[in-house]
Amino acid sequence: DTAVSQTPKYLVTQMGNDKSIKCEQNLGHDTMYWYKQDSKKFLKIMFSYNNKELIINETVPNRFSPKSPDKAHLNLHINSLELGDSAVYFCASSSLGLPIYNEQFFGPGTRLTVL
Amino acid sequence: AQTVTQSQPEMSVQEAETVTLSCTYDTSESNYYLFWYKQPPSRQMILVIRQEAYKQQNATENRFSVNFQKAAKSFSLKISDSQLGDTAMYFCAFMKQNTDKLIFGTGTRLQVFP
């Protein structure tokens, strides 16, 4: 059983296109995240959603728009793709039980290549 | 702002030997969590070990253990009896208590040789 899944795993597209990456979790978690890992392997959080509400919104171009249709899904839509958007995008989920820490489970990643 | 520094871009170790990966962090917080994540060539991010800052005892998980020095803001990972499957990128990460925002270091690439 896949806990956190992402589709597609690989995405190759042209500059200027609009694309979406889908994420689904079957762990019953209430919080989902998007991370970006650049070509130097640096991993940084982009967004987090709790119960379909935006919680964390890092300094990310507004061409990136997360959409959460329900607690189990958090999709990432990217408009007007640029070369610098090429990266691996990871989805993750957790049960937000603050102040107690709950592990974040990561998806397999989506490698986006913008030509 | 919190920062996490991993000063070793690459490390190598022979199978069955022990290796230590370094991590330092900067924070003014007193309550936080520290983590080591493993990213093998498959790209999957896997949590290796976690340490709560309020705990003085170092965390251990089988062959993996940490040396947590709160005053020095140091959090190293020791891998004992290294195995070929330990070959991966290792990321140190920080999370302030009462948040769920993970802050990662730049990673250390570990190669285990037979």
PDB file of C-alpha atoms in Angstrom:
ATOM      1  CA  ASP A   1       0.000   0.000   0.000  1.00  0.00           C
ATOM      2  CA  THR A   2       1.367   3.361  -1.020  1.00  0.00           C
ATOM      3  CA  ALA A   3       1.160   5.853   1.841  1.00  0.00           C
ATOM      4  CA  VAL A   4       1.925   9.081  -0.040  1.00  0.00           C
ATOM      5  CA  SER A   5       1.761   8.937  -3.814  1.00  0.00           C
ATOM      6  CA  GLN A   6       2.578  11.508  -6.454  1.00  0.00           C
ATOM      7  CA  THR A   7       1.775  11.638 -10.148  1.00  0.00           C
ATOM      8  CA  PRO A   8       3.547  11.887 -12.411  1.00  0.00           C
ATOM      9  CA  LYS A   9       6.980  10.719 -11.283  1.00  0.00           C
ATOM     10  CA  TYR A  10       8.631  12.457 -14.215  1.00  0.00           C
ATOM     11  CA  LEU A  11       7.422  15.514 -16.061  1.00  0.00           C
ATOM     12  CA  VAL A  12       9.188  17.103 -19.017  1.00  0.00           C
ATOM     13  CA  THR A  13       7.683  20.244 -20.484  1.00  0.00           C
ATOM     14  CA  GLN A  14       8.449  23.414 -22.360  1.00  0.00           C
ATOM     15  CA  MET A  15       8.966  26.859 -20.901  1.00  0.00           C
ATOM     16  CA  GLY A  16       5.750  28.826 -20.603  1.00  0.00           C
ATOM     17  CA  ASN A  17       3.507  25.797 -20.163  1.00  0.00           C
ATOM     18  CA  ASP A  18       1.165  25.206 -17.232  1.00  0.00           C
ATOM     19  CA  LYS A  19       1.414  21.897 -15.415  1.00  0.00           C
ATOM     20  CA  SER A  20       0.069  20.159 -12.314  1.00  0.00           C
ATOM     21  CA  ILE A  21       1.498  17.580  -9.956  1.00  0.00           C
ATOM     22  CA  LYS A  22      -0.931  15.513  -7.940  1.00  0.00           C
ATOM     23  CA  CYS A  23      -0.445  14.174  -4.431  1.00  0.00           C
ATOM     24  CA  GLU A  24      -2.588  11.761  -2.479  1.00  0.00           C
ATOM     25  CA  GLN A  25      -2.156  10.246   0.961  1.00  0.00           C
ATOM     26  CA  ASN A  26      -4.055   7.317   2.431  1.00  0.00           C
ATOM     27  CA  LEU A  27      -2.737   7.689   5.986  1.00  0.00           C
ATOM     28  CA  GLY A  28      -5.669   9.678   7.306  1.00  0.00           C
ATOM     29  CA  HIS A  29      -3.412  12.671   7.937  1.00  0.00           C
ATOM     30  CA  ASP A  30      -4.805  16.169   8.179  1.00  0.00           C
ATOM     31  CA  THR A  31      -1.751  18.098   7.015  1.00  0.00           C
ATOM     32  CA  MET A  32       0.052  17.992   3.678  1.00  0.00           C
ATOM     33  CA  TYR A  33       3.154  19.727   2.380  1.00  0.00           C
ATOM     34  CA  TRP A  34       5.064  20.544  -0.767  1.00  0.00           C
ATOM     35  CA  TYR A  35       8.851  20.687  -0.776  1.00  0.00           C
ATOM     36  CA  LYS A  36      11.220  21.612  -3.595  1.00  0.00           C
ATOM     37  CA  GLN A  37      14.635  19.966  -4.023  1.00  0.00           C
ATOM     38  CA  ASP A  38      16.868  21.874  -6.406  1.00  0.00           C
ATOM     39  CA  SER A  39      19.714  20.604  -8.561  1.00  0.00           C
ATOM     40  CA  LYS A  40      22.137  20.901  -5.642  1.00  0.00           C
ATOM     41  CA  LYS A  41      19.876  18.654  -3.562  1.00  0.00           C
ATOM     42  CA  PHE A  42      18.798  21.515  -1.288  1.00  0.00           C
ATOM     43  CA  LEU A  43      15.348  20.745   0.104  1.00  0.00           C
ATOM     44  CA  LYS A  44      13.022  23.547   1.131  1.00  0.00           C
ATOM     45  CA  ILE A  45       9.399  23.700   2.176  1.00  0.00           C
ATOM     46  CA  MET A  46       7.031  25.582  -0.109  1.00  0.00           C
ATOM     47  CA  PHE A  47       3.558  25.154   1.383  1.00  0.00           C
ATOM     48  CA  SER A  48       1.614  23.303   4.020  1.00  0.00           C
ATOM     49  CA  TYR A  49      -2.115  22.750   4.269  1.00  0.00           C
ATOM     50  CA  ASN A  50      -4.041  21.674   7.345  1.00  0.00           C
ATOM     51  CA  ASN A  51      -7.617  20.537   6.798  1.00  0.00           C
ATOM     52  CA  LYS A  52      -7.613  22.228   3.414  1.00  0.00           C
ATOM     53  CA  GLU A  53      -6.383  25.534   4.832  1.00  0.00           C
ATOM     54  CA  LEU A  54      -3.050  27.106   3.920  1.00  0.00           C
ATOM     55  CA  ILE A  55      -0.749  27.160   6.954  1.00  0.00           C
ATOM     56  CA  ILE A  56       2.766  27.689   5.615  1.00  0.00           C
ATOM     57  CA  ASN A  57       3.401  29.760   2.524  1.00  0.00           C
ATOM     58  CA  GLU A  58       7.093  30.359   1.970  1.00  0.00           C
ATOM     59  CA  THR A  59       8.452  32.920  -0.429  1.00  0.00           C
ATOM     60  CA  VAL A  60       7.345  31.170  -3.584  1.00  0.00           C
ATOM     61  CA  PRO A  61       6.418  32.869  -6.872  1.00  0.00           C
ATOM     62  CA  ASN A  62       2.680  33.227  -7.234  1.00  0.00           C
ATOM     63  CA  ARG A  63       2.948  31.102 -10.379  1.00  0.00           C
ATOM     64  CA  PHE A  64       2.833  28.223  -7.899  1.00  0.00           C
ATOM     65  CA  SER A  65      -0.625  27.533  -6.535  1.00  0.00           C
ATOM     66  CA  PRO A  66      -1.461  24.617  -4.256  1.00  0.00           C
ATOM     67  CA  LYS A  67      -4.970  23.241  -4.369  1.00  0.00           C
ATOM     68  CA  SER A  68      -6.461  20.992  -1.725  1.00  0.00           C
ATOM     69  CA  PRO A  69      -9.812  19.514  -2.793  1.00  0.00           C
ATOM     70  CA  ASP A  70      -9.943  17.414   0.379  1.00  0.00           C
ATOM     71  CA  LYS A  71      -7.747  16.334   3.269  1.00  0.00           C
ATOM     72  CA  ALA A  72      -6.263  13.448   1.317  1.00  0.00           C
ATOM     73  CA  HIS A  73      -5.129  15.467  -1.688  1.00  0.00           C
ATOM     74  CA  LEU A  74      -2.826  18.419  -2.244  1.00  0.00           C
ATOM     75  CA  ASN A  75      -2.077  19.273  -5.846  1.00  0.00           C
ATOM     76  CA  LEU A  76       0.542  21.723  -7.060  1.00  0.00           C
ATOM     77  CA  HIS A  77      -0.240  23.801 -10.108  1.00  0.00           C
ATOM     78  CA  ILE A  78       2.512  25.769 -11.802  1.00  0.00           C
ATOM     79  CA  ASN A  79       1.795  28.460 -14.376  1.00  0.00           C
ATOM     80  CA  SER A  80       4.158  29.830 -17.018  1.00  0.00           C
ATOM     81  CA  LEU A  81       6.930  27.382 -16.248  1.00  0.00           C
ATOM     82  CA  GLU A  82      10.492  28.706 -16.199  1.00  0.00           C
ATOM     83  CA  LEU A  83      13.837  26.960 -16.530  1.00  0.00           C
ATOM     84  CA  GLY A  84      14.519  27.572 -12.829  1.00  0.00           C
ATOM     85  CA  ASP A  85      11.463  25.546 -11.887  1.00  0.00           C
ATOM     86  CA  SER A  86      13.311  22.386 -12.865  1.00  0.00           C
ATOM     87  CA  ALA A  87      13.634  20.416  -9.637  1.00  0.00           C
ATOM     88  CA  VAL A  88      12.282  17.449  -7.738  1.00  0.00           C
ATOM     89  CA  TYR A  89       9.039  18.241  -5.923  1.00  0.00           C
ATOM     90  CA  PHE A  90       8.129  16.222  -2.868  1.00  0.00           C
ATOM     91  CA  CYS A  91       4.749  15.921  -1.272  1.00  0.00           C
ATOM     92  CA  ALA A  92       4.534  14.929   2.405  1.00  0.00           C
ATOM     93  CA  SER A  93       1.825  14.436   5.006  1.00  0.00           C
ATOM     94  CA  SER A  94       1.489  14.239   8.772  1.00  0.00           C
ATOM     95  CA  SER A  95      -1.042  14.403  11.567  1.00  0.00           C
ATOM     96  CA  LEU A  96      -0.665  17.865  12.984  1.00  0.00           C
ATOM     97  CA  GLY A  97      -0.762  17.223  16.704  1.00  0.00           C
ATOM     98  CA  LEU A  98       1.049  20.305  17.947  1.00  0.00           C
ATOM     99  CA  PRO A  99       2.838  20.744  20.276  1.00  0.00           C
ATOM    100  CA  ILE A 100       3.658  17.057  19.953  1.00  0.00           C
ATOM    101  CA  TYR A 101       5.725  16.246  16.909  1.00  0.00           C
ATOM    102  CA  ASN A 102       4.297  13.859  14.333  1.00  0.00           C
ATOM    103  CA  GLU A 103       6.453  12.397  11.592  1.00  0.00           C
ATOM    104  CA  GLN A 104       6.127  13.717   8.082  1.00  0.00           C
ATOM    105  CA  PHE A 105       5.853  10.965   5.486  1.00  0.00           C
ATOM    106  CA  PHE A 106       7.226  11.811   2.073  1.00  0.00           C
ATOM    107  CA  GLY A 107       6.074  10.799  -1.362  1.00  0.00           C
ATOM    108  CA  PRO A 108       8.484   9.465  -4.005  1.00  0.00           C
ATOM    109  CA  GLY A 109       8.996  12.850  -5.611  1.00  0.00           C
ATOM    110  CA  THR A 110       8.256  14.250  -9.061  1.00  0.00           C
ATOM    111  CA  ARG A 111      11.183  15.253 -11.218  1.00  0.00           C
ATOM    112  CA  LEU A 112      10.161  18.279 -13.262  1.00  0.00           C
ATOM    113  CA  THR A 113      12.332  19.251 -16.214  1.00  0.00           C
ATOM    114  CA  VAL A 114      11.610  22.486 -18.030  1.00  0.00           C
ATOM    115  CA  LEU A 115      13.182  22.784 -21.478  1.00  0.00           C
TER     116      LEU A 115
ATOM    117  CA  ALA B   1      16.002  32.491  11.510  1.00  0.00           C
ATOM    118  CA  GLN B   2      17.137  28.947  11.981  1.00  0.00           C
ATOM    119  CA  THR B   3      19.901  27.492   9.816  1.00  0.00           C
ATOM    120  CA  VAL B   4      21.303  23.995   9.485  1.00  0.00           C
ATOM    121  CA  THR B   5      24.852  23.376   8.287  1.00  0.00           C
ATOM    122  CA  GLN B   6      26.357  20.146   7.052  1.00  0.00           C
ATOM    123  CA  SER B   7      30.036  20.774   6.401  1.00  0.00           C
ATOM    124  CA  GLN B   8      30.794  17.443   4.725  1.00  0.00           C
ATOM    125  CA  PRO B   9      29.478  17.357   1.156  1.00  0.00           C
ATOM    126  CA  GLU B  10      30.753  13.796   0.678  1.00  0.00           C
ATOM    127  CA  MET B  11      31.915  10.953   2.887  1.00  0.00           C
ATOM    128  CA  SER B  12      32.947   7.391   2.232  1.00  0.00           C
ATOM    129  CA  VAL B  13      33.301   4.370   4.447  1.00  0.00           C
ATOM    130  CA  GLN B  14      34.121   0.738   4.034  1.00  0.00           C
ATOM    131  CA  GLU B  15      31.486  -1.856   4.714  1.00  0.00           C
ATOM    132  CA  ALA B  16      31.266  -2.875   8.400  1.00  0.00           C
ATOM    133  CA  GLU B  17      33.120   0.236   9.512  1.00  0.00           C
ATOM    134  CA  THR B  18      31.729   3.192  11.460  1.00  0.00           C
ATOM    135  CA  VAL B  19      31.183   6.668  10.056  1.00  0.00           C
ATOM    136  CA  THR B  20      30.058   9.930  11.621  1.00  0.00           C
ATOM    137  CA  LEU B  21      28.226  12.672   9.747  1.00  0.00           C
ATOM    138  CA  SER B  22      28.351  16.194  11.156  1.00  0.00           C
ATOM    139  CA  CYS B  23      25.583  18.731  11.559  1.00  0.00           C
ATOM    140  CA  THR B  24      25.441  22.072  13.311  1.00  0.00           C
ATOM    141  CA  TYR B  25      22.497  24.387  13.609  1.00  0.00           C
ATOM    142  CA  ASP B  26      21.764  27.888  14.720  1.00  0.00           C
ATOM    143  CA  THR B  27      18.687  28.825  16.696  1.00  0.00           C
ATOM    144  CA  SER B  28      17.616  30.976  19.610  1.00  0.00           C
ATOM    145  CA  GLU B  29      14.842  28.522  20.453  1.00  0.00           C
ATOM    146  CA  SER B  30      15.112  26.257  23.483  1.00  0.00           C
ATOM    147  CA  ASN B  31      12.507  23.696  22.419  1.00  0.00           C
ATOM    148  CA  TYR B  32      12.892  22.003  19.087  1.00  0.00           C
ATOM    149  CA  TYR B  33      13.418  18.720  17.277  1.00  0.00           C
ATOM    150  CA  LEU B  34      16.339  17.493  15.206  1.00  0.00           C
ATOM    151  CA  PHE B  35      16.247  14.817  12.540  1.00  0.00           C
ATOM    152  CA  TRP B  36      18.378  12.817  10.180  1.00  0.00           C
ATOM    153  CA  TYR B  37      16.773  11.828   6.895  1.00  0.00           C
ATOM    154  CA  LYS B  38      18.177   9.386   4.365  1.00  0.00           C
ATOM    155  CA  GLN B  39      17.630   9.786   0.624  1.00  0.00           C
ATOM    156  CA  PRO B  40      18.846   6.742  -1.325  1.00  0.00           C
ATOM    157  CA  PRO B  41      19.172   6.774  -5.119  1.00  0.00           C
ATOM    158  CA  SER B  42      15.480   5.891  -5.294  1.00  0.00           C
ATOM    159  CA  ARG B  43      14.861   9.495  -4.155  1.00  0.00           C
ATOM    160  CA  GLN B  44      12.554   8.461  -1.313  1.00  0.00           C
ATOM    161  CA  MET B  45      13.022  10.530   1.872  1.00  0.00           C
ATOM    162  CA  ILE B  46      13.248   8.239   4.883  1.00  0.00           C
ATOM    163  CA  LEU B  47      13.369   9.346   8.506  1.00  0.00           C
ATOM    164  CA  VAL B  48      16.372   7.720  10.169  1.00  0.00           C
ATOM    165  CA  ILE B  49      16.329   9.155  13.656  1.00  0.00           C
ATOM    166  CA  ARG B  50      14.803  11.956  15.717  1.00  0.00           C
ATOM    167  CA  GLN B  51      15.964  13.849  18.813  1.00  0.00           C
ATOM    168  CA  GLU B  52      13.912  16.064  21.073  1.00  0.00           C
ATOM    169  CA  ALA B  53      15.969  18.981  22.369  1.00  0.00           C
ATOM    170  CA  TYR B  54      14.631  18.631  25.910  1.00  0.00           C
ATOM    171  CA  LYS B  55      15.960  15.082  26.153  1.00  0.00           C
ATOM    172  CA  GLN B  56      19.541  14.759  27.297  1.00  0.00           C
ATOM    173  CA  GLN B  57      19.812  11.134  26.264  1.00  0.00           C
ATOM    174  CA  ASN B  58      21.058  10.606  22.752  1.00  0.00           C
ATOM    175  CA  ALA B  59      18.620   8.850  20.426  1.00  0.00           C
ATOM    176  CA  THR B  60      19.513   5.456  18.965  1.00  0.00           C
ATOM    177  CA  GLU B  61      17.854   3.347  16.283  1.00  0.00           C
ATOM    178  CA  ASN B  62      19.631   0.058  15.747  1.00  0.00           C
ATOM    179  CA  ARG B  63      22.920   0.875  13.975  1.00  0.00           C
ATOM    180  CA  PHE B  64      22.176   4.604  13.953  1.00  0.00           C
ATOM    181  CA  SER B  65      22.880   6.875  16.897  1.00  0.00           C
ATOM    182  CA  VAL B  66      23.308  10.583  17.429  1.00  0.00           C
ATOM    183  CA  ASN B  67      25.612  12.742  19.488  1.00  0.00           C
ATOM    184  CA  PHE B  68      23.477  15.685  20.531  1.00  0.00           C
ATOM    185  CA  GLN B  69      25.386  18.579  22.075  1.00  0.00           C
ATOM    186  CA  LYS B  70      22.787  21.239  22.813  1.00  0.00           C
ATOM    187  CA  ALA B  71      25.165  23.900  24.089  1.00  0.00           C
ATOM    188  CA  ALA B  72      27.382  23.493  21.052  1.00  0.00           C
ATOM    189  CA  LYS B  73      24.340  23.210  18.738  1.00  0.00           C
ATOM    190  CA  SER B  74      25.785  20.072  17.254  1.00  0.00           C
ATOM    191  CA  PHE B  75      23.911  16.976  16.110  1.00  0.00           C
ATOM    192  CA  SER B  76      26.076  14.292  14.521  1.00  0.00           C
ATOM    193  CA  LEU B  77      24.928  10.932  13.174  1.00  0.00           C
ATOM    194  CA  LYS B  78      26.967   7.797  13.759  1.00  0.00           C
ATOM    195  CA  ILE B  79      26.383   4.790  11.553  1.00  0.00           C
ATOM    196  CA  SER B  80      27.880   1.595  12.936  1.00  0.00           C
ATOM    197  CA  ASP B  81      28.572  -1.566  10.950  1.00  0.00           C
ATOM    198  CA  SER B  82      27.981   0.302   7.684  1.00  0.00           C
ATOM    199  CA  GLN B  83      26.140  -1.612   4.991  1.00  0.00           C
ATOM    200  CA  LEU B  84      26.046  -1.133   1.234  1.00  0.00           C
ATOM    201  CA  GLY B  85      22.401  -0.137   1.575  1.00  0.00           C
ATOM    202  CA  ASP B  86      23.424   2.840   3.676  1.00  0.00           C
ATOM    203  CA  THR B  87      24.736   4.526   0.522  1.00  0.00           C
ATOM    204  CA  ALA B  88      22.591   7.642   0.220  1.00  0.00           C
ATOM    205  CA  MET B  89      22.327  11.371   0.772  1.00  0.00           C
ATOM    206  CA  TYR B  90      21.841  12.184   4.442  1.00  0.00           C
ATOM    207  CA  PHE B  91      20.055  15.348   5.493  1.00  0.00           C
ATOM    208  CA  CYS B  92      20.070  16.913   8.914  1.00  0.00           C
ATOM    209  CA  ALA B  93      16.897  18.860   9.693  1.00  0.00           C
ATOM    210  CA  PHE B  94      15.512  21.180  12.371  1.00  0.00           C
ATOM    211  CA  MET B  95      11.966  21.857  13.486  1.00  0.00           C
ATOM    212  CA  LYS B  96      10.941  24.444  16.055  1.00  0.00           C
ATOM    213  CA  GLN B  97       8.455  23.153  18.599  1.00  0.00           C
ATOM    214  CA  ASN B  98       4.833  24.111  17.949  1.00  0.00           C
ATOM    215  CA  THR B  99       5.495  24.291  14.227  1.00  0.00           C
ATOM    216  CA  ASP B 100       5.660  21.691  11.488  1.00  0.00           C
ATOM    217  CA  LYS B 101       8.205  23.470   9.326  1.00  0.00           C
ATOM    218  CA  LEU B 102      11.256  21.319   8.588  1.00  0.00           C
ATOM    219  CA  ILE B 103      14.478  23.188   7.816  1.00  0.00           C
ATOM    220  CA  PHE B 104      17.037  21.039   6.039  1.00  0.00           C
ATOM    221  CA  GLY B 105      20.795  21.171   5.738  1.00  0.00           C
ATOM    222  CA  THR B 106      22.516  20.854   2.378  1.00  0.00           C
ATOM    223  CA  GLY B 107      23.126  17.135   2.762  1.00  0.00           C
ATOM    224  CA  THR B 108      26.079  14.749   2.917  1.00  0.00           C
ATOM    225  CA  ARG B 109      26.539  12.137   0.241  1.00  0.00           C
ATOM    226  CA  LEU B 110      27.669   8.883   1.855  1.00  0.00           C
ATOM    227  CA  GLN B 111      29.213   6.107  -0.184  1.00  0.00           C
ATOM    228  CA  VAL B 112      29.725   2.705   1.400  1.00  0.00           C
ATOM    229  CA  PHE B 113      32.380   0.606  -0.306  1.00  0.00           C
ATOM    230  CA  PRO B 114      32.595  -3.188  -0.186  1.00  0.00           C
TER     231      PRO B 114
END
